[in-house]
Amino acid sequence: MFKKKTSSPDIDRAVAQGVSFELTLAERARKSERRAWLVAWSAIVMSLILAGGYFIFLPLKEKVPYLVMADPYTGTASVARLSGNFQDRDVTTEEAINKSNVAQFVLARESYDSGLIGQRNWRTALSMAGPTVAPAYIALHSESNPERPFRLYGGSRAVRVRILSIVLIGGAGGKRPTGATVRFQRSVYDKGRGASQALDSKIATMEFTYSPDLRLNEEDRLLNPLGFRVTNYRVDDDFASAALPEREFPAPPSSADMAPAVPSAAASADGAVATAPGPAQVPSENDVSTAPLPAEQSESETGNGVPQR
């Protein structure tokens, strides 16, 4: 008879509020998900842009080495910047570096000056010469060698070297060269008259490498900073026409040069024995700092091997 009412304004209002609350939660979830995807895609796009910029600027990256050079006479040090294409290449693959080391070795090995051999040439040649190359240079200046440079030229004359050309062997495809061929001419310089006379023309063929673990003392490291090592060395005659020697300015004569020299008859008959580099220890494979310097040259021996009083 009496039927209970199932609908009223309060119930409808409560149901409407519940539905609205659920719709609000769903809308919030959708908006939050949309914002999350927006942030994720923005991060992905920025990462791609950064990666693209990195690969674009990567070829512009350049390694610029610096070479510290020191003057062995004054001790002044200077920093030089080596310009060139050094990307994916070692400094020892550069043509200028290899030619410089080759030239330094040939100049020290083939030239002679009684005033410089004990200061620079001896150390330079032995710091760059390998175990198979150093003994020949030591024997050349040995006291037992009758044709050693000091006996032939004495202290008044010097042998000067003029390099004509240097051709590197190997080094294709950015690799390090393994050898070189050097054409050079030698001339005899008279210190008293200040004049040069052509001596001969030679061709030097060498094989070399670089030893990073080469043990050198501080003085020798200044002469050979990169560990340049000559493993094979040979010199042959060059039959090309010799060039005219460079013009030299005469040196002022000293009182000793103007005084007449009277050779001793006994000394002329017996010959002279001059002081020269004695037997030296051949440098080992990775240690060349122990090579002794040549003894001081005697001033009493002339270019003809005849002592003076």
PDB file of C-alpha atoms in Angstrom:
ATOM      1  CA  MET A   1       0.000   0.000   0.000  1.00  0.00           C
ATOM      2  CA  PHE A   2       2.573   2.349   1.078  1.00  0.00           C
ATOM      3  CA  LYS A   3       5.557   2.432  -1.302  1.00  0.00           C
ATOM      4  CA  LYS A   4       8.939   3.904  -0.177  1.00  0.00           C
ATOM      5  CA  LYS A   5      10.255   6.645  -2.370  1.00  0.00           C
ATOM      6  CA  THR A   6      13.666   5.757  -4.000  1.00  0.00           C
ATOM      7  CA  SER A   7      14.405   9.146  -5.439  1.00  0.00           C
ATOM      8  CA  SER A   8      14.724  12.508  -3.900  1.00  0.00           C
ATOM      9  CA  PRO A   9      16.595  15.715  -4.625  1.00  0.00           C
ATOM     10  CA  ASP A  10      19.234  14.927  -1.975  1.00  0.00           C
ATOM     11  CA  ILE A  11      19.978  11.504  -3.402  1.00  0.00           C
ATOM     12  CA  ASP A  12      20.229  12.841  -6.923  1.00  0.00           C
ATOM     13  CA  ARG A  13      22.555  15.543  -5.733  1.00  0.00           C
ATOM     14  CA  ALA A  14      24.817  13.039  -3.956  1.00  0.00           C
ATOM     15  CA  VAL A  15      24.922  10.741  -6.970  1.00  0.00           C
ATOM     16  CA  ALA A  16      25.777  13.660  -9.241  1.00  0.00           C
ATOM     17  CA  GLN A  17      28.605  14.725  -6.943  1.00  0.00           C
ATOM     18  CA  GLY A  18      30.032  11.194  -6.903  1.00  0.00           C
ATOM     19  CA  VAL A  19      29.976  10.948 -10.678  1.00  0.00           C
ATOM     20  CA  SER A  20      31.586  14.368 -10.976  1.00  0.00           C
ATOM     21  CA  PHE A  21      34.352  13.319  -8.556  1.00  0.00           C
ATOM     22  CA  GLU A  22      35.150  10.205 -10.589  1.00  0.00           C
ATOM     23  CA  LEU A  23      35.207  12.224 -13.792  1.00  0.00           C
ATOM     24  CA  THR A  24      37.551  14.718 -12.165  1.00  0.00           C
ATOM     25  CA  LEU A  25      39.962  11.964 -11.085  1.00  0.00           C
ATOM     26  CA  ALA A  26      39.954  10.452 -14.578  1.00  0.00           C
ATOM     27  CA  GLU A  27      40.551  13.849 -16.146  1.00  0.00           C
ATOM     28  CA  ARG A  28      43.450  14.512 -13.796  1.00  0.00           C
ATOM     29  CA  ALA A  29      45.018  11.166 -14.635  1.00  0.00           C
ATOM     30  CA  ARG A  30      44.736  11.899 -18.356  1.00  0.00           C
ATOM     31  CA  LYS A  31      46.255  15.368 -17.945  1.00  0.00           C
ATOM     32  CA  SER A  32      49.094  14.003 -15.790  1.00  0.00           C
ATOM     33  CA  GLU A  33      49.840  11.316 -18.360  1.00  0.00           C
ATOM     34  CA  ARG A  34      49.802  13.913 -21.120  1.00  0.00           C
ATOM     35  CA  ARG A  35      52.270  16.101 -19.231  1.00  0.00           C
ATOM     36  CA  ALA A  36      54.537  13.121 -18.550  1.00  0.00           C
ATOM     37  CA  TRP A  37      54.653  12.178 -22.230  1.00  0.00           C
ATOM     38  CA  LEU A  38      55.313  15.809 -23.144  1.00  0.00           C
ATOM     39  CA  VAL A  39      58.275  15.978 -20.761  1.00  0.00           C
ATOM     40  CA  ALA A  40      59.611  12.631 -22.000  1.00  0.00           C
ATOM     41  CA  TRP A  41      59.421  13.609 -25.664  1.00  0.00           C
ATOM     42  CA  SER A  42      61.011  16.986 -24.892  1.00  0.00           C
ATOM     43  CA  ALA A  43      63.920  15.221 -23.173  1.00  0.00           C
ATOM     44  CA  ILE A  44      64.323  12.853 -26.119  1.00  0.00           C
ATOM     45  CA  VAL A  45      64.336  15.736 -28.600  1.00  0.00           C
ATOM     46  CA  MET A  46      66.909  17.671 -26.550  1.00  0.00           C
ATOM     47  CA  SER A  47      69.123  14.584 -26.283  1.00  0.00           C
ATOM     48  CA  LEU A  48      68.995  14.116 -30.043  1.00  0.00           C
ATOM     49  CA  ILE A  49      69.859  17.773 -30.595  1.00  0.00           C
ATOM     50  CA  LEU A  50      72.817  17.557 -28.195  1.00  0.00           C
ATOM     51  CA  ALA A  51      74.066  14.347 -29.800  1.00  0.00           C
ATOM     52  CA  GLY A  52      73.772  15.881 -33.259  1.00  0.00           C
ATOM     53  CA  GLY A  53      75.668  18.991 -32.175  1.00  0.00           C
ATOM     54  CA  TYR A  54      78.416  16.842 -30.618  1.00  0.00           C
ATOM     55  CA  PHE A  55      78.930  14.867 -33.825  1.00  0.00           C
ATOM     56  CA  ILE A  56      78.859  18.083 -35.866  1.00  0.00           C
ATOM     57  CA  PHE A  57      81.610  19.745 -33.788  1.00  0.00           C
ATOM     58  CA  LEU A  58      83.651  16.564 -33.250  1.00  0.00           C
ATOM     59  CA  PRO A  59      85.693  16.967 -36.486  1.00  0.00           C
ATOM     60  CA  LEU A  60      86.678  20.466 -35.338  1.00  0.00           C
ATOM     61  CA  LYS A  61      88.536  19.032 -32.334  1.00  0.00           C
ATOM     62  CA  GLU A  62      92.303  19.374 -32.834  1.00  0.00           C
ATOM     63  CA  LYS A  63      95.309  18.216 -30.854  1.00  0.00           C
ATOM     64  CA  VAL A  64      97.972  20.906 -30.821  1.00  0.00           C
ATOM     65  CA  PRO A  65     101.325  19.677 -29.447  1.00  0.00           C
ATOM     66  CA  TYR A  66     103.956  21.995 -28.060  1.00  0.00           C
ATOM     67  CA  LEU A  67     107.682  21.378 -28.247  1.00  0.00           C
ATOM     68  CA  VAL A  68     109.924  22.799 -25.538  1.00  0.00           C
ATOM     69  CA  MET A  69     113.324  23.604 -26.997  1.00  0.00           C
ATOM     70  CA  ALA A  70     116.382  24.527 -24.944  1.00  0.00           C
ATOM     71  CA  ASP A  71     119.609  26.051 -26.159  1.00  0.00           C
ATOM     72  CA  PRO A  72     122.414  23.792 -24.849  1.00  0.00           C
ATOM     73  CA  TYR A  73     124.861  26.706 -24.826  1.00  0.00           C
ATOM     74  CA  THR A  74     122.840  29.438 -23.093  1.00  0.00           C
ATOM     75  CA  GLY A  75     120.237  27.296 -21.319  1.00  0.00           C
ATOM     76  CA  THR A  76     117.379  29.449 -22.649  1.00  0.00           C
ATOM     77  CA  ALA A  77     114.147  27.483 -23.094  1.00  0.00           C
ATOM     78  CA  SER A  78     111.417  28.374 -25.580  1.00  0.00           C
ATOM     79  CA  VAL A  79     108.042  26.849 -26.376  1.00  0.00           C
ATOM     80  CA  ALA A  80     107.250  26.236 -30.047  1.00  0.00           C
ATOM     81  CA  ARG A  81     103.821  25.334 -31.383  1.00  0.00           C
ATOM     82  CA  LEU A  82     103.823  22.590 -34.001  1.00  0.00           C
ATOM     83  CA  SER A  83     101.236  23.353 -36.666  1.00  0.00           C
ATOM     84  CA  GLY A  84      99.846  20.627 -38.876  1.00  0.00           C
ATOM     85  CA  ASN A  85      97.287  17.879 -39.099  1.00  0.00           C
ATOM     86  CA  PHE A  86      97.847  15.888 -35.926  1.00  0.00           C
ATOM     87  CA  GLN A  87      94.410  14.262 -35.684  1.00  0.00           C
ATOM     88  CA  ASP A  88      94.765  10.496 -35.311  1.00  0.00           C
ATOM     89  CA  ARG A  89      98.503  10.898 -35.964  1.00  0.00           C
ATOM     90  CA  ASP A  90     101.536  10.839 -33.719  1.00  0.00           C
ATOM     91  CA  VAL A  91     103.985  13.721 -33.748  1.00  0.00           C
ATOM     92  CA  THR A  92     106.728  11.364 -34.959  1.00  0.00           C
ATOM     93  CA  THR A  93     104.807  10.797 -38.208  1.00  0.00           C
ATOM     94  CA  GLU A  94     105.311  14.401 -39.266  1.00  0.00           C
ATOM     95  CA  GLU A  95     107.764  14.963 -42.094  1.00  0.00           C
ATOM     96  CA  ALA A  96     109.356  18.028 -40.499  1.00  0.00           C
ATOM     97  CA  ILE A  97     110.075  16.231 -37.211  1.00  0.00           C
ATOM     98  CA  ASN A  98     111.652  13.220 -38.928  1.00  0.00           C
ATOM     99  CA  LYS A  99     113.739  15.316 -41.308  1.00  0.00           C
ATOM    100  CA  SER A 100     114.962  17.439 -38.418  1.00  0.00           C
ATOM    101  CA  ASN A 101     116.090  14.383 -36.436  1.00  0.00           C
ATOM    102  CA  VAL A 102     117.754  12.856 -39.499  1.00  0.00           C
ATOM    103  CA  ALA A 103     119.576  16.106 -40.256  1.00  0.00           C
ATOM    104  CA  GLN A 104     120.752  16.497 -36.656  1.00  0.00           C
ATOM    105  CA  PHE A 105     122.210  12.995 -36.644  1.00  0.00           C
ATOM    106  CA  VAL A 106     123.994  13.368 -39.992  1.00  0.00           C
ATOM    107  CA  LEU A 107     125.452  16.747 -39.021  1.00  0.00           C
ATOM    108  CA  ALA A 108     126.731  15.407 -35.708  1.00  0.00           C
ATOM    109  CA  ARG A 109     127.985  12.139 -37.225  1.00  0.00           C
ATOM    110  CA  GLU A 110     129.792  13.453 -40.302  1.00  0.00           C
ATOM    111  CA  SER A 111     131.077  16.882 -39.247  1.00  0.00           C
ATOM    112  CA  TYR A 112     134.186  17.541 -37.179  1.00  0.00           C
ATOM    113  CA  ASP A 113     135.365  20.473 -35.128  1.00  0.00           C
ATOM    114  CA  SER A 114     137.810  20.081 -32.275  1.00  0.00           C
ATOM    115  CA  GLY A 115     136.002  22.778 -30.324  1.00  0.00           C
ATOM    116  CA  LEU A 116     132.509  21.288 -30.710  1.00  0.00           C
ATOM    117  CA  ILE A 117     132.958  17.526 -30.702  1.00  0.00           C
ATOM    118  CA  GLY A 118     133.123  17.355 -26.916  1.00  0.00           C
ATOM    119  CA  GLN A 119     130.323  19.859 -26.396  1.00  0.00           C
ATOM    120  CA  ARG A 120     127.600  18.758 -28.791  1.00  0.00           C
ATOM    121  CA  ASN A 121     128.507  16.414 -31.661  1.00  0.00           C
ATOM    122  CA  TRP A 122     129.673  13.507 -29.510  1.00  0.00           C
ATOM    123  CA  ARG A 123     126.611  13.505 -27.272  1.00  0.00           C
ATOM    124  CA  THR A 124     124.168  14.072 -30.121  1.00  0.00           C
ATOM    125  CA  ALA A 125     125.557  11.241 -32.229  1.00  0.00           C
ATOM    126  CA  LEU A 126     125.661   8.726 -29.376  1.00  0.00           C
ATOM    127  CA  SER A 127     122.256   9.687 -27.956  1.00  0.00           C
ATOM    128  CA  MET A 128     120.697   8.970 -31.360  1.00  0.00           C
ATOM    129  CA  ALA A 129     122.849   5.995 -32.437  1.00  0.00           C
ATOM    130  CA  GLY A 130     121.684   2.454 -31.756  1.00  0.00           C
ATOM    131  CA  PRO A 131     123.873  -0.375 -30.420  1.00  0.00           C
ATOM    132  CA  THR A 132     124.904  -1.388 -33.953  1.00  0.00           C
ATOM    133  CA  VAL A 133     125.707   2.171 -35.074  1.00  0.00           C
ATOM    134  CA  ALA A 134     127.515   3.661 -32.073  1.00  0.00           C
ATOM    135  CA  PRO A 135     130.654   1.418 -32.209  1.00  0.00           C
ATOM    136  CA  ALA A 136     131.580   2.667 -35.693  1.00  0.00           C
ATOM    137  CA  TYR A 137     131.445   6.288 -34.539  1.00  0.00           C
ATOM    138  CA  ILE A 138     133.481   5.508 -31.425  1.00  0.00           C
ATOM    139  CA  ALA A 139     136.079   3.642 -33.507  1.00  0.00           C
ATOM    140  CA  LEU A 140     136.309   6.590 -35.927  1.00  0.00           C
ATOM    141  CA  HIS A 141     137.558   8.867 -33.146  1.00  0.00           C
ATOM    142  CA  SER A 142     139.569   6.200 -31.366  1.00  0.00           C
ATOM    143  CA  GLU A 143     143.221   6.922 -30.625  1.00  0.00           C
ATOM    144  CA  SER A 144     144.235   3.716 -32.410  1.00  0.00           C
ATOM    145  CA  ASN A 145     142.667   4.870 -35.690  1.00  0.00           C
ATOM    146  CA  PRO A 146     145.387   6.402 -37.918  1.00  0.00           C
ATOM    147  CA  GLU A 147     142.742   8.219 -39.984  1.00  0.00           C
ATOM    148  CA  ARG A 148     140.809   9.747 -37.137  1.00  0.00           C
ATOM    149  CA  PRO A 149     139.651  13.305 -37.892  1.00  0.00           C
ATOM    150  CA  PHE A 150     141.873  14.948 -35.285  1.00  0.00           C
ATOM    151  CA  ARG A 151     145.009  13.407 -36.793  1.00  0.00           C
ATOM    152  CA  LEU A 152     143.961  14.529 -40.294  1.00  0.00           C
ATOM    153  CA  TYR A 153     142.645  18.024 -39.559  1.00  0.00           C
ATOM    154  CA  GLY A 154     143.926  18.921 -36.103  1.00  0.00           C
ATOM    155  CA  GLY A 155     142.492  21.892 -34.255  1.00  0.00           C
ATOM    156  CA  SER A 156     143.003  24.514 -36.965  1.00  0.00           C
ATOM    157  CA  ARG A 157     140.696  22.931 -39.532  1.00  0.00           C
ATOM    158  CA  ALA A 158     137.126  21.680 -39.364  1.00  0.00           C
ATOM    159  CA  VAL A 159     134.918  19.486 -41.529  1.00  0.00           C
ATOM    160  CA  ARG A 160     131.573  21.067 -42.277  1.00  0.00           C
ATOM    161  CA  VAL A 161     128.545  19.296 -43.723  1.00  0.00           C
ATOM    162  CA  ARG A 162     126.010  20.751 -46.115  1.00  0.00           C
ATOM    163  CA  ILE A 163     122.854  18.677 -46.535  1.00  0.00           C
ATOM    164  CA  LEU A 164     121.492  18.722 -50.077  1.00  0.00           C
ATOM    165  CA  SER A 165     118.357  16.588 -49.754  1.00  0.00           C
ATOM    166  CA  ILE A 166     116.535  14.292 -47.342  1.00  0.00           C
ATOM    167  CA  VAL A 167     114.133  11.655 -48.668  1.00  0.00           C
ATOM    168  CA  LEU A 168     112.117   9.711 -46.103  1.00  0.00           C
ATOM    169  CA  ILE A 169     111.439   6.017 -46.674  1.00  0.00           C
ATOM    170  CA  GLY A 170     108.036   4.611 -45.725  1.00  0.00           C
ATOM    171  CA  GLY A 171     105.414   6.596 -43.885  1.00  0.00           C
ATOM    172  CA  ALA A 172     102.576   6.031 -46.358  1.00  0.00           C
ATOM    173  CA  GLY A 173      99.027   6.277 -45.074  1.00  0.00           C
ATOM    174  CA  GLY A 174      99.905   8.397 -42.055  1.00  0.00           C
ATOM    175  CA  LYS A 175     102.358   5.837 -40.684  1.00  0.00           C
ATOM    176  CA  ARG A 176     105.736   6.615 -39.203  1.00  0.00           C
ATOM    177  CA  PRO A 177     108.700   6.548 -41.661  1.00  0.00           C
ATOM    178  CA  THR A 178     111.255   3.822 -41.095  1.00  0.00           C
ATOM    179  CA  GLY A 179     114.289   5.204 -42.925  1.00  0.00           C
ATOM    180  CA  ALA A 180     115.805   8.041 -44.930  1.00  0.00           C
ATOM    181  CA  THR A 181     118.297   8.758 -47.690  1.00  0.00           C
ATOM    182  CA  VAL A 182     120.464  11.855 -47.239  1.00  0.00           C
ATOM    183  CA  ARG A 183     122.690  13.483 -49.854  1.00  0.00           C
ATOM    184  CA  PHE A 184     125.302  15.797 -48.384  1.00  0.00           C
ATOM    185  CA  GLN A 185     128.615  17.437 -49.193  1.00  0.00           C
ATOM    186  CA  ARG A 186     131.605  17.904 -46.938  1.00  0.00           C
ATOM    187  CA  SER A 187     134.099  20.758 -47.019  1.00  0.00           C
ATOM    188  CA  VAL A 188     137.247  21.513 -45.039  1.00  0.00           C
ATOM    189  CA  TYR A 189     137.224  24.900 -43.345  1.00  0.00           C
ATOM    190  CA  ASP A 190     140.542  26.510 -42.445  1.00  0.00           C
ATOM    191  CA  LYS A 191     139.994  28.580 -39.316  1.00  0.00           C
ATOM    192  CA  GLY A 192     143.173  30.572 -39.800  1.00  0.00           C
ATOM    193  CA  ARG A 193     142.520  31.677 -43.380  1.00  0.00           C
ATOM    194  CA  GLY A 194     138.715  31.617 -43.164  1.00  0.00           C
ATOM    195  CA  ALA A 195     138.417  29.653 -46.425  1.00  0.00           C
ATOM    196  CA  SER A 196     136.629  26.422 -47.312  1.00  0.00           C
ATOM    197  CA  GLN A 197     137.670  23.727 -49.750  1.00  0.00           C
ATOM    198  CA  ALA A 198     135.304  21.076 -51.107  1.00  0.00           C
ATOM    199  CA  LEU A 199     136.150  17.621 -49.770  1.00  0.00           C
ATOM    200  CA  ASP A 200     133.674  15.055 -51.141  1.00  0.00           C
ATOM    201  CA  SER A 201     130.015  14.204 -51.707  1.00  0.00           C
ATOM    202  CA  LYS A 202     128.284  11.378 -49.855  1.00  0.00           C
ATOM    203  CA  ILE A 203     124.969   9.537 -49.700  1.00  0.00           C
ATOM    204  CA  ALA A 204     123.842   8.286 -46.295  1.00  0.00           C
ATOM    205  CA  THR A 205     121.186   5.592 -45.975  1.00  0.00           C
ATOM    206  CA  MET A 206     119.728   4.944 -42.555  1.00  0.00           C
ATOM    207  CA  GLU A 207     116.971   3.120 -40.742  1.00  0.00           C
ATOM    208  CA  PHE A 208     115.498   4.645 -37.612  1.00  0.00           C
ATOM    209  CA  THR A 209     112.772   4.257 -35.048  1.00  0.00           C
ATOM    210  CA  TYR A 210     111.519   5.978 -31.903  1.00  0.00           C
ATOM    211  CA  SER A 211     111.993   4.476 -28.441  1.00  0.00           C
ATOM    212  CA  PRO A 212     109.664   6.076 -25.869  1.00  0.00           C
ATOM    213  CA  ASP A 213     111.331   4.101 -23.057  1.00  0.00           C
ATOM    214  CA  LEU A 214     114.850   5.243 -23.994  1.00  0.00           C
ATOM    215  CA  ARG A 215     116.692   6.168 -20.803  1.00  0.00           C
ATOM    216  CA  LEU A 216     118.531   9.461 -21.152  1.00  0.00           C
ATOM    217  CA  ASN A 217     119.879  11.921 -18.650  1.00  0.00           C
ATOM    218  CA  GLU A 218     118.663  15.499 -18.629  1.00  0.00           C
ATOM    219  CA  GLU A 219     121.466  16.822 -20.832  1.00  0.00           C
ATOM    220  CA  ASP A 220     121.033  14.148 -23.508  1.00  0.00           C
ATOM    221  CA  ARG A 221     117.230  14.453 -23.395  1.00  0.00           C
ATOM    222  CA  LEU A 222     117.563  18.068 -24.543  1.00  0.00           C
ATOM    223  CA  LEU A 223     119.425  16.833 -27.625  1.00  0.00           C
ATOM    224  CA  ASN A 224     117.043  13.935 -28.316  1.00  0.00           C
ATOM    225  CA  PRO A 225     113.642  14.684 -26.725  1.00  0.00           C
ATOM    226  CA  LEU A 226     111.608  12.159 -28.757  1.00  0.00           C
ATOM    227  CA  GLY A 227     113.896   9.135 -28.361  1.00  0.00           C
ATOM    228  CA  PHE A 228     115.068   9.112 -32.002  1.00  0.00           C
ATOM    229  CA  ARG A 229     117.127   5.949 -32.605  1.00  0.00           C
ATOM    230  CA  VAL A 230     119.217   5.098 -35.698  1.00  0.00           C
ATOM    231  CA  THR A 231     119.320   1.316 -36.037  1.00  0.00           C
ATOM    232  CA  ASN A 232     121.283   1.062 -39.297  1.00  0.00           C
ATOM    233  CA  TYR A 233     123.597   3.558 -40.989  1.00  0.00           C
ATOM    234  CA  ARG A 234     125.636   3.398 -44.185  1.00  0.00           C
ATOM    235  CA  VAL A 235     127.559   6.035 -46.165  1.00  0.00           C
ATOM    236  CA  ASP A 236     128.536   5.715 -49.837  1.00  0.00           C
ATOM    237  CA  ASP A 237     130.244   8.040 -52.300  1.00  0.00           C
ATOM    238  CA  ASP A 238     128.074  10.349 -54.377  1.00  0.00           C
ATOM    239  CA  PHE A 239     129.588  10.846 -57.809  1.00  0.00           C
ATOM    240  CA  ALA A 240     127.558  13.958 -58.552  1.00  0.00           C
ATOM    241  CA  SER A 241     129.492  17.144 -59.196  1.00  0.00           C
ATOM    242  CA  ALA A 242     130.523  18.889 -56.007  1.00  0.00           C
ATOM    243  CA  ALA A 243     129.081  22.336 -55.411  1.00  0.00           C
ATOM    244  CA  LEU A 244     131.252  25.337 -54.677  1.00  0.00           C
ATOM    245  CA  PRO A 245     131.887  25.861 -50.963  1.00  0.00           C
ATOM    246  CA  GLU A 246     130.188  28.727 -49.230  1.00  0.00           C
ATOM    247  CA  ARG A 247     132.151  31.939 -48.863  1.00  0.00           C
ATOM    248  CA  GLU A 248     133.708  32.380 -45.450  1.00  0.00           C
ATOM    249  CA  PHE A 249     135.023  35.512 -43.784  1.00  0.00           C
ATOM    250  CA  PRO A 250     138.667  35.155 -42.723  1.00  0.00           C
ATOM    251  CA  ALA A 251     139.375  35.122 -39.031  1.00  0.00           C
ATOM    252  CA  PRO A 252     141.941  37.587 -37.623  1.00  0.00           C
ATOM    253  CA  PRO A 253     145.337  35.906 -37.196  1.00  0.00           C
ATOM    254  CA  SER A 254     146.494  35.302 -33.653  1.00  0.00           C
ATOM    255  CA  SER A 255     149.977  35.776 -32.300  1.00  0.00           C
ATOM    256  CA  ALA A 256     150.467  32.015 -32.071  1.00  0.00           C
ATOM    257  CA  ASP A 257     149.578  31.585 -35.748  1.00  0.00           C
ATOM    258  CA  MET A 258     151.981  34.356 -36.830  1.00  0.00           C
ATOM    259  CA  ALA A 259     154.933  32.887 -34.921  1.00  0.00           C
ATOM    260  CA  PRO A 260     157.017  30.456 -37.007  1.00  0.00           C
ATOM    261  CA  ALA A 261     156.784  26.862 -35.859  1.00  0.00           C
ATOM    262  CA  VAL A 262     160.002  24.809 -35.701  1.00  0.00           C
ATOM    263  CA  PRO A 263     159.223  21.103 -35.758  1.00  0.00           C
ATOM    264  CA  SER A 264     161.405  18.735 -33.774  1.00  0.00           C
ATOM    265  CA  ALA A 265     163.441  16.241 -35.782  1.00  0.00           C
ATOM    266  CA  ALA A 266     162.916  13.447 -33.265  1.00  0.00           C
ATOM    267  CA  ALA A 267     159.205  14.090 -33.170  1.00  0.00           C
ATOM    268  CA  SER A 268     159.069  14.151 -36.972  1.00  0.00           C
ATOM    269  CA  ALA A 269     160.766  10.792 -37.173  1.00  0.00           C
ATOM    270  CA  ASP A 270     158.716   9.055 -34.539  1.00  0.00           C
ATOM    271  CA  GLY A 271     155.369  10.654 -35.378  1.00  0.00           C
ATOM    272  CA  ALA A 272     152.896  12.106 -32.949  1.00  0.00           C
ATOM    273  CA  VAL A 273     150.441  10.542 -30.621  1.00  0.00           C
ATOM    274  CA  ALA A 274     147.490  12.818 -29.891  1.00  0.00           C
ATOM    275  CA  THR A 275     144.865  12.515 -27.273  1.00  0.00           C
ATOM    276  CA  ALA A 276     141.550  11.327 -28.659  1.00  0.00           C
ATOM    277  CA  PRO A 277     138.474   9.561 -27.490  1.00  0.00           C
ATOM    278  CA  GLY A 278     139.617   6.341 -25.889  1.00  0.00           C
ATOM    279  CA  PRO A 279     137.712   3.068 -25.726  1.00  0.00           C
ATOM    280  CA  ALA A 280     134.162   3.890 -24.799  1.00  0.00           C
ATOM    281  CA  GLN A 281     131.342   1.769 -23.570  1.00  0.00           C
ATOM    282  CA  VAL A 282     128.880   1.033 -26.329  1.00  0.00           C
ATOM    283  CA  PRO A 283     125.445   2.318 -25.287  1.00  0.00           C
ATOM    284  CA  SER A 284     122.881  -0.343 -24.560  1.00  0.00           C
ATOM    285  CA  GLU A 285     119.517  -0.667 -26.223  1.00  0.00           C
ATOM    286  CA  ASN A 286     117.618   1.577 -23.814  1.00  0.00           C
ATOM    287  CA  ASP A 287     120.391   3.474 -22.049  1.00  0.00           C
ATOM    288  CA  VAL A 288     122.711   5.860 -23.894  1.00  0.00           C
ATOM    289  CA  SER A 289     123.449   8.276 -21.088  1.00  0.00           C
ATOM    290  CA  THR A 290     126.513   6.272 -19.982  1.00  0.00           C
ATOM    291  CA  ALA A 291     128.524   6.927 -23.161  1.00  0.00           C
ATOM    292  CA  PRO A 292     131.661   8.868 -22.138  1.00  0.00           C
ATOM    293  CA  LEU A 293     132.654  12.065 -23.837  1.00  0.00           C
ATOM    294  CA  PRO A 294     135.799  12.165 -25.987  1.00  0.00           C
ATOM    295  CA  ALA A 295     138.954  13.308 -24.295  1.00  0.00           C
ATOM    296  CA  GLU A 296     140.104  16.858 -24.838  1.00  0.00           C
ATOM    297  CA  GLN A 297     142.027  17.188 -28.094  1.00  0.00           C
ATOM    298  CA  SER A 298     145.711  18.009 -27.837  1.00  0.00           C
ATOM    299  CA  GLU A 299     146.711  21.368 -29.247  1.00  0.00           C
ATOM    300  CA  SER A 300     150.248  20.208 -29.957  1.00  0.00           C
ATOM    301  CA  GLU A 301     149.309  18.139 -33.006  1.00  0.00           C
ATOM    302  CA  THR A 302     148.913  19.763 -36.399  1.00  0.00           C
ATOM    303  CA  GLY A 303     146.879  18.638 -39.370  1.00  0.00           C
ATOM    304  CA  ASN A 304     149.871  16.641 -40.657  1.00  0.00           C
ATOM    305  CA  GLY A 305     150.283  14.714 -37.425  1.00  0.00           C
ATOM    306  CA  VAL A 306     153.550  16.560 -36.587  1.00  0.00           C
ATOM    307  CA  PRO A 307     153.803  18.045 -33.086  1.00  0.00           C
ATOM    308  CA  GLN A 308     155.028  21.562 -32.539  1.00  0.00           C
ATOM    309  CA  ARG A 309     156.980  23.029 -29.712  1.00  0.00           C
TER     310      ARG A 309
END
